[in-house]
mmCIF file of C-alpha atoms in Angstrom:
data_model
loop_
_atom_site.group_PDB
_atom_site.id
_atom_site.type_symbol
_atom_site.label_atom_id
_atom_site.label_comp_id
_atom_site.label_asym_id
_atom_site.label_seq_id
_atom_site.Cartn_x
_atom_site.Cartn_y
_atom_site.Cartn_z
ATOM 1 C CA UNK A 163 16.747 11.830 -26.281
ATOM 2 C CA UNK A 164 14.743 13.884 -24.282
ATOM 3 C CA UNK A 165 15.268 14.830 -20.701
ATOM 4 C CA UNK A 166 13.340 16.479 -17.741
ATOM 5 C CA UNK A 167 14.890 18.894 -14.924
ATOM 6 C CA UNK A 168 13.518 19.646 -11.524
ATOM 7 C CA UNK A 169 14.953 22.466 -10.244
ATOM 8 C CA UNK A 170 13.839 22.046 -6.632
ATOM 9 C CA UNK A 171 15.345 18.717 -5.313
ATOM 10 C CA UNK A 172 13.794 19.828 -1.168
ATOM 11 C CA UNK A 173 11.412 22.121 -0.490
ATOM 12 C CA UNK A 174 9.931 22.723 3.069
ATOM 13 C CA UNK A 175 6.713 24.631 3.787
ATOM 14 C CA UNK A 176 4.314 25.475 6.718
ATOM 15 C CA UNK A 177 0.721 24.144 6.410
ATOM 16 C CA UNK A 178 -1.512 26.554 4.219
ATOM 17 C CA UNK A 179 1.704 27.689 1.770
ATOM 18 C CA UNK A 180 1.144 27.769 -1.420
ATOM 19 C CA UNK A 181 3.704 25.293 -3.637
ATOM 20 C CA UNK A 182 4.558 25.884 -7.329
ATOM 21 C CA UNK A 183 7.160 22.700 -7.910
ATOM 22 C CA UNK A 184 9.332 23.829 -10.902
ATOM 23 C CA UNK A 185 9.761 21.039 -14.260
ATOM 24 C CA UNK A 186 11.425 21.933 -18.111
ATOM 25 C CA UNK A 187 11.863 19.057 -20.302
ATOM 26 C CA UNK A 188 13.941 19.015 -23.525
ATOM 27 C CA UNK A 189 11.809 17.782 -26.518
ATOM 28 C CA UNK A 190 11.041 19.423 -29.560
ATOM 29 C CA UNK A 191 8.297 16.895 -30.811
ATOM 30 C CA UNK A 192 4.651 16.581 -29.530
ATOM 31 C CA UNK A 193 4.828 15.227 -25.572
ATOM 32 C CA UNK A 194 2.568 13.900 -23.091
ATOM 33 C CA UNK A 195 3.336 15.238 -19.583
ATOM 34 C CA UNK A 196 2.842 13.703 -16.273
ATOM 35 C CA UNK A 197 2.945 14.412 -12.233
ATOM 36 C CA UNK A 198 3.650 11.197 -9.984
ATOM 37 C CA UNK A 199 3.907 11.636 -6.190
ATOM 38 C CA UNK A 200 4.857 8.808 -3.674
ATOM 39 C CA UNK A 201 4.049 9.384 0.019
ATOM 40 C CA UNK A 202 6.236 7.660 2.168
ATOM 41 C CA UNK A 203 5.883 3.885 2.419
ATOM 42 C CA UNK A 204 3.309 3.752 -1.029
ATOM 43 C CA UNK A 205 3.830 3.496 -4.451
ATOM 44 C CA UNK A 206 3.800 5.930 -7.128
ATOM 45 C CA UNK A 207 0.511 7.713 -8.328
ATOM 46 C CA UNK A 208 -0.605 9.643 -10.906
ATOM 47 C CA UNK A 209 -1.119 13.025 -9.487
ATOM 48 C CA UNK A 210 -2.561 14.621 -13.129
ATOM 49 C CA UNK A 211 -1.697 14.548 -16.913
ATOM 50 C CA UNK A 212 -1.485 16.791 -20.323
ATOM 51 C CA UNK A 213 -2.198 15.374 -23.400
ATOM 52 C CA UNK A 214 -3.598 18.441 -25.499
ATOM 53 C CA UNK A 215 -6.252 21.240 -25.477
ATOM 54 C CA UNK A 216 -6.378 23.330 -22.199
ATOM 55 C CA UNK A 217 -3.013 24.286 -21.020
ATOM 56 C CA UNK A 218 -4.242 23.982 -17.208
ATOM 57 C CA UNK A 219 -4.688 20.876 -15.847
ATOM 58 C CA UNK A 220 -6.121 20.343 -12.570
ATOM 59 C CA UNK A 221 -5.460 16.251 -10.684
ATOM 60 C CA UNK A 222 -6.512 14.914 -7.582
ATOM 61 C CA UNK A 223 -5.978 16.803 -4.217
ATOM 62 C CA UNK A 224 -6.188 19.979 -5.405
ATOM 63 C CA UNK A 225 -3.054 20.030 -7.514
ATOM 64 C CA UNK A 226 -3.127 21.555 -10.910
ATOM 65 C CA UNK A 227 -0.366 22.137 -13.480
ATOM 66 C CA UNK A 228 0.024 24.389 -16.228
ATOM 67 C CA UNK A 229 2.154 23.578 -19.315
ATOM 68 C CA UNK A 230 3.872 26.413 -21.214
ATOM 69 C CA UNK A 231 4.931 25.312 -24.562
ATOM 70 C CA UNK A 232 7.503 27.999 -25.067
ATOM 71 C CA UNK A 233 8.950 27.741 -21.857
ATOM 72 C CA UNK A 234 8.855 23.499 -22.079
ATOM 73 C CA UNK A 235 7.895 23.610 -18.591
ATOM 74 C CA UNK A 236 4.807 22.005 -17.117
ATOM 75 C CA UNK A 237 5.188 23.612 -13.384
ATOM 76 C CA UNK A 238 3.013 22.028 -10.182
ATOM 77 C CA UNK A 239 1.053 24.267 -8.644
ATOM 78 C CA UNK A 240 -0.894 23.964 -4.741
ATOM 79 C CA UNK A 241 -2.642 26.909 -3.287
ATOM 80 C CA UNK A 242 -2.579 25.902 0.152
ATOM 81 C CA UNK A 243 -0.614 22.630 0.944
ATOM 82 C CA UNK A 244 -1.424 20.055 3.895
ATOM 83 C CA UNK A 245 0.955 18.085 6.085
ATOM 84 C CA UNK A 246 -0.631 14.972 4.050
ATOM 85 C CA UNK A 247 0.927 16.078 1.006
ATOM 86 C CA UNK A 248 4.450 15.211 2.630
ATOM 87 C CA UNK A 249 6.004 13.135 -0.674
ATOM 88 C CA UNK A 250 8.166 12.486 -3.228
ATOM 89 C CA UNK A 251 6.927 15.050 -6.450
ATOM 90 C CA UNK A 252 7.854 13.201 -9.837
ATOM 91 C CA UNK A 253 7.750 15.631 -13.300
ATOM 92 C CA UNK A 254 7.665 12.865 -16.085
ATOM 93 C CA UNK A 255 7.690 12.952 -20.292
ATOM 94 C CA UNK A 256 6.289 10.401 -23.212
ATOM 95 C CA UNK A 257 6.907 10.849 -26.175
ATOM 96 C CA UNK A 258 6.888 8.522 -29.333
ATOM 97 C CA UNK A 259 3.776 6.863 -28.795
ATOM 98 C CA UNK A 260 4.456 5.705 -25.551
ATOM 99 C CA UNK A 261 7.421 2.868 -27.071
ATOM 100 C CA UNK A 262 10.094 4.898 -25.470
ATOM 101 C CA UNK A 263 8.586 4.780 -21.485
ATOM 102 C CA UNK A 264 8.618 7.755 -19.378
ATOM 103 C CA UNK A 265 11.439 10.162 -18.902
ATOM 104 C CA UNK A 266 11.178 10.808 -15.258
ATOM 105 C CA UNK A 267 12.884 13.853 -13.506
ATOM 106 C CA UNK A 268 14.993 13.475 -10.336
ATOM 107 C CA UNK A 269 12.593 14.575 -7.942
ATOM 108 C CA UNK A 270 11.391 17.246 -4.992
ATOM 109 C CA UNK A 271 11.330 16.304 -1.619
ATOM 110 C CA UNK A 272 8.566 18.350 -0.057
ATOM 111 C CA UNK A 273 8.149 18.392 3.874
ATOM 112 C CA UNK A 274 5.430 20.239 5.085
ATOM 113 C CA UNK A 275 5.225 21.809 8.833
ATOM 114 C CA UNK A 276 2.496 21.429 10.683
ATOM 115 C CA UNK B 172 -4.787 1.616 -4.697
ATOM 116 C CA UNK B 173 -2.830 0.075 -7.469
ATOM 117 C CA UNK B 174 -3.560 -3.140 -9.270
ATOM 118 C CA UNK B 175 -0.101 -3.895 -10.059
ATOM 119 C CA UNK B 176 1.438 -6.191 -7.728
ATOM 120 C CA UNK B 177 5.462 -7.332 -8.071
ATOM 121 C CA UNK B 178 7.152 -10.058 -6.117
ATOM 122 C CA UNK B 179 9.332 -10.204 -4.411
ATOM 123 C CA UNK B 180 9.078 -7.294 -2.097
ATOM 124 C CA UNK B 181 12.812 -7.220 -1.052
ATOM 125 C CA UNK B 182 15.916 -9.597 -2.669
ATOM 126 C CA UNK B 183 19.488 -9.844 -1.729
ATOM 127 C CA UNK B 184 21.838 -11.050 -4.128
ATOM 128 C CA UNK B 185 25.374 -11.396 -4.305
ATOM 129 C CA UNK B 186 27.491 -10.103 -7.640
ATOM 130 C CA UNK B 187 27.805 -12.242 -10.666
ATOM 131 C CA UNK B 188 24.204 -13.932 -9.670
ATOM 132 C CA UNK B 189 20.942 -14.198 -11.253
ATOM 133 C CA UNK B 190 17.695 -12.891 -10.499
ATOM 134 C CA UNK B 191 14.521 -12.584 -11.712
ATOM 135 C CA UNK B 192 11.163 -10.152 -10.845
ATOM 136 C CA UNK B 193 7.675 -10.587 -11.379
ATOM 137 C CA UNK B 194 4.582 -8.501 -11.590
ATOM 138 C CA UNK B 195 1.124 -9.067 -12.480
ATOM 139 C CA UNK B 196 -0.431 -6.152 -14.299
ATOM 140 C CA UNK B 197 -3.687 -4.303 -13.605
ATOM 141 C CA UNK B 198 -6.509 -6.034 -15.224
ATOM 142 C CA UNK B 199 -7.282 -4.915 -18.911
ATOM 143 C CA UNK B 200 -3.778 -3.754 -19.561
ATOM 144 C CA UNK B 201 -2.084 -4.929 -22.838
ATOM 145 C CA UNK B 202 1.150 -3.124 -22.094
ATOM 146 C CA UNK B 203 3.654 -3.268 -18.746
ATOM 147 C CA UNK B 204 6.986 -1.376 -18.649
ATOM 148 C CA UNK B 205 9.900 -1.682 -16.066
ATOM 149 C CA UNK B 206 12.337 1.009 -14.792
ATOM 150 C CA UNK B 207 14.921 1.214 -12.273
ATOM 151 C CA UNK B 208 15.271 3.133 -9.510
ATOM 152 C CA UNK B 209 18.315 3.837 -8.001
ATOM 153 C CA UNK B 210 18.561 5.901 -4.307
ATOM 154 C CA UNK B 211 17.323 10.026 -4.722
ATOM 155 C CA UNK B 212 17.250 9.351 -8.643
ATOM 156 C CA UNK B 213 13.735 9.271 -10.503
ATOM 157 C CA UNK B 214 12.326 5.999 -12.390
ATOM 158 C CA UNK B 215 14.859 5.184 -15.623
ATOM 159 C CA UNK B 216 12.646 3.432 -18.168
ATOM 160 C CA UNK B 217 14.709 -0.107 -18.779
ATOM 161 C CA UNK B 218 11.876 -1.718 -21.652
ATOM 162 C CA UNK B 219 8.401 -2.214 -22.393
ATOM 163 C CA UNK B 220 6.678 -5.239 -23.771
ATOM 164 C CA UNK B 221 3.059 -4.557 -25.493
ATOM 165 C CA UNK B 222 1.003 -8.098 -26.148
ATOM 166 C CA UNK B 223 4.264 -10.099 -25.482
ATOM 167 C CA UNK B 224 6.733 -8.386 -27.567
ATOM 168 C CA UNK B 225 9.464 -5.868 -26.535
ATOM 169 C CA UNK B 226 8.213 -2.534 -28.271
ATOM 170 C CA UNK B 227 10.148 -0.332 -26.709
ATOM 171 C CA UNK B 228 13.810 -0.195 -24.744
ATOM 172 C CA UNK B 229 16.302 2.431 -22.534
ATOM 173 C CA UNK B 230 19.566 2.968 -22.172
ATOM 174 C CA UNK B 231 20.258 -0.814 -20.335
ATOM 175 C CA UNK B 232 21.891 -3.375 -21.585
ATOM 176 C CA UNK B 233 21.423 -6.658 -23.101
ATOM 177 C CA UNK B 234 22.011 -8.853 -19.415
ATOM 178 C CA UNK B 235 18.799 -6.771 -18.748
ATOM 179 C CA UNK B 236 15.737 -8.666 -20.586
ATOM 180 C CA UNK B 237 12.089 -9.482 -19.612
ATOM 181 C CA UNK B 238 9.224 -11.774 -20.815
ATOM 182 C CA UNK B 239 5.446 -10.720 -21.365
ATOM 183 C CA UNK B 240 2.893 -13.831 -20.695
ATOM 184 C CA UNK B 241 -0.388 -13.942 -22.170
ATOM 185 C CA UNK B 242 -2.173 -13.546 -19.399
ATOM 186 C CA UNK B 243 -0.185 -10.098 -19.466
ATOM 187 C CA UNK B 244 1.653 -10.348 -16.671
ATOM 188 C CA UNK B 245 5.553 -10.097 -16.750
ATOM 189 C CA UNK B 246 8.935 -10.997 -15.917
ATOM 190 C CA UNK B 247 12.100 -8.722 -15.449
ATOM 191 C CA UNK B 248 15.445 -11.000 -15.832
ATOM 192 C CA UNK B 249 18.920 -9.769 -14.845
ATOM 193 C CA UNK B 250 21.918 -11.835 -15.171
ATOM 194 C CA UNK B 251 25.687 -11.166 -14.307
ATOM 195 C CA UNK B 252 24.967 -9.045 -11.493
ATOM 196 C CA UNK B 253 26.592 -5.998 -10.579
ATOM 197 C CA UNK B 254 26.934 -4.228 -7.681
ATOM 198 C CA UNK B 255 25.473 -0.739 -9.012
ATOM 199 C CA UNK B 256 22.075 -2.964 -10.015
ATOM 200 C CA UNK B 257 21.055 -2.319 -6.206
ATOM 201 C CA UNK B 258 17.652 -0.282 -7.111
ATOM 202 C CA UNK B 259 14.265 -0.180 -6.769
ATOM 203 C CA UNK B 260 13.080 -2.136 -9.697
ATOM 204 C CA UNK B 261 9.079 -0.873 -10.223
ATOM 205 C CA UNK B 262 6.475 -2.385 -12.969
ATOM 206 C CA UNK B 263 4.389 -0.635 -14.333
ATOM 207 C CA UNK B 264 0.926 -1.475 -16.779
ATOM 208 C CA UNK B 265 -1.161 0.626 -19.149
ATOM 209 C CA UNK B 266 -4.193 -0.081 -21.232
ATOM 210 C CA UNK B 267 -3.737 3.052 -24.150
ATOM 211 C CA UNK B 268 -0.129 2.660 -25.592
ATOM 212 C CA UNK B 269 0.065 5.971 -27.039
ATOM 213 C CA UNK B 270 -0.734 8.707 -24.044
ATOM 214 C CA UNK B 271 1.056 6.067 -21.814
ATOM 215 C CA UNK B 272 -0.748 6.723 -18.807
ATOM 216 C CA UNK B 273 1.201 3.897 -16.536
ATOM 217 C CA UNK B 274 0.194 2.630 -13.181
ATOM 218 C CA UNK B 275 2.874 1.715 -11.128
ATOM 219 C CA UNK B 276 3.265 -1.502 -8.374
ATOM 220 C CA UNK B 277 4.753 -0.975 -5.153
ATOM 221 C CA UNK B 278 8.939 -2.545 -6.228
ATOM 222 C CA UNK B 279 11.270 -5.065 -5.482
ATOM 223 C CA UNK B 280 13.938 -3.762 -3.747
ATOM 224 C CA UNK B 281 17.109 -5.576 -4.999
ATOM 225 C CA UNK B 282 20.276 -5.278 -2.977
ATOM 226 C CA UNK B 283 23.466 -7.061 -4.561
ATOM 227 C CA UNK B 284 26.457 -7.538 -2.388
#
C-alpha cells in the first residue's frame, strides 16, 4: 500500500517568504499526485495536480510543485507567501486507476505573519 | 466554491448507535468517494462507489458501508458506533475515474459519546 510523508507538520513565515512544503510518497507504480489546502472554516481545494509530461506544475495562487521521480517527492513551492495563504497544506497520491481513493499525507500547518 | 454539499453539518451520537451521512455530488460526476478525518490526521479514503457500485475500498471495516443513487448522489452508513468514529467524515465526487481529480464538500462532523 502506498503511503505519503510530510515532513513539516507547522511552519510559520513572515509575509513575502518564500515556502517550499516538503512531500515523499512510497509507490513504485505509475501515480497521480495532488496538493489540497483548506483555509480555515472552508473545505478542501485542489491547489494543483501531476499526471505526466512536465515535471513542474504550476496551480492556482501562485503555487507550483515539482515532482522528482527518483526522489518520490512532489515538493510545494511559493516564492513569496501572503497572510491569505494561512491553511491546512495536504500532499495526496492515486494510484490504480483511481479505485483505491487518495492517500493523503498528515498535513502542514502554515501561519503566515503579517 | 464546491458543488458537493453533505448533510448534516454536525451529529452527536452516542456509542453502539446508528448513523447515516449524505451528500449530493457535483453535477456530471459518475463517481463520489468518502474518507474520514480524524483531529491533525489527513483524509483516510474509507470507499468509493462509481455508477452505484462499490469499486473501490480502505482499510475500514464492514459496519462501514455506503449506497450510490442514480441520481449520483450518496449515502455513508455506520452502524455499531464507536467512540474513535468521532471524525470529520468528507464526500467527495469526480467525473474522470482514472486521474481521480476529487472535489471535496465541506463534512459532517460526527461526535460519538
Amino acid at each position: 500500500a502506498q503511503s505519503v510523508s510530510q515532513h513539516n507538520h507547522h511552519v510559520i513565515l513572515s509575509e513575502a517568504a518564500s515556502l517550499e512544503l516538503g512531500c515523499n510518497y512510497s509507490y513504485g507504480g505509475t501515480v497521480n499526485l495532488f496538493w489540497y489546502v483548506q483555509y480555515p472554516g472552508q473545505h478542501l481545494q485542489l491547489l494543483l495536480k501531476y499526471f505526466s509530461g512536465d515535471p513542474l506544475v504550476k496551480g492556482i495562487k501562485g503555487f507550483e510543485a515539482e515532482f522528482i521521480k527518483s526522489k518520490f517527492s512532489f515538493n510545494l513551492r511559493k516564492p513569496s507567501v501572503q497572510w491569505s495563504d494561512t491553511a491546512e497544506y495536504f500532499c495526496a497520491v492515486g494510484t490504480g486507476g483511481g479505485a483505491d481513493g487518495l492517500t493523503f499525507g498528515k498535513g502542514t500547518h502554515l501561519i503566515i505573519q503579517p | 466554491e464546491t458543488g458537493v454539499t453533505q448533510s448534516p453539518t454536525h451529529l452527536i451520537k452516542t456509542r453502539g448507535q446508528q448513523v447515516t451521512l449524505r451528500c449530493s455530488s457535483q453535477s456530471g460526476h459518475n463517481t463520489v468517494s468518502w474518507y474520514q478525518q480524524a483531529l491533525g490526521q489527513g483524509p483516510q479514503f474509507i470507499f468509493q462507489y462509481y455508477r452505484e457500485e462499490e469499486n473501490g475500498r480502505g482499510n475500514f471495516p464492514p459496519r462501514f458501508s455506503g449506497l450510490q443513487f442514480p441520481n449520483y448522489s450518496s449515502e455513508l452508513n455506520v452502524n455499531a458506533l464507536e467512540l474513535d468514529d468521532s471524525a470529520l467524515y468528507l464526500c467527495a465526487s469526480s467525473f474522470d475515474i482514472g486521474k481521480n481529480i476529487q472535489y471535496f464538500g465541506a463534512g459532517t462532523r460526527l461526535s460519538v459519546l
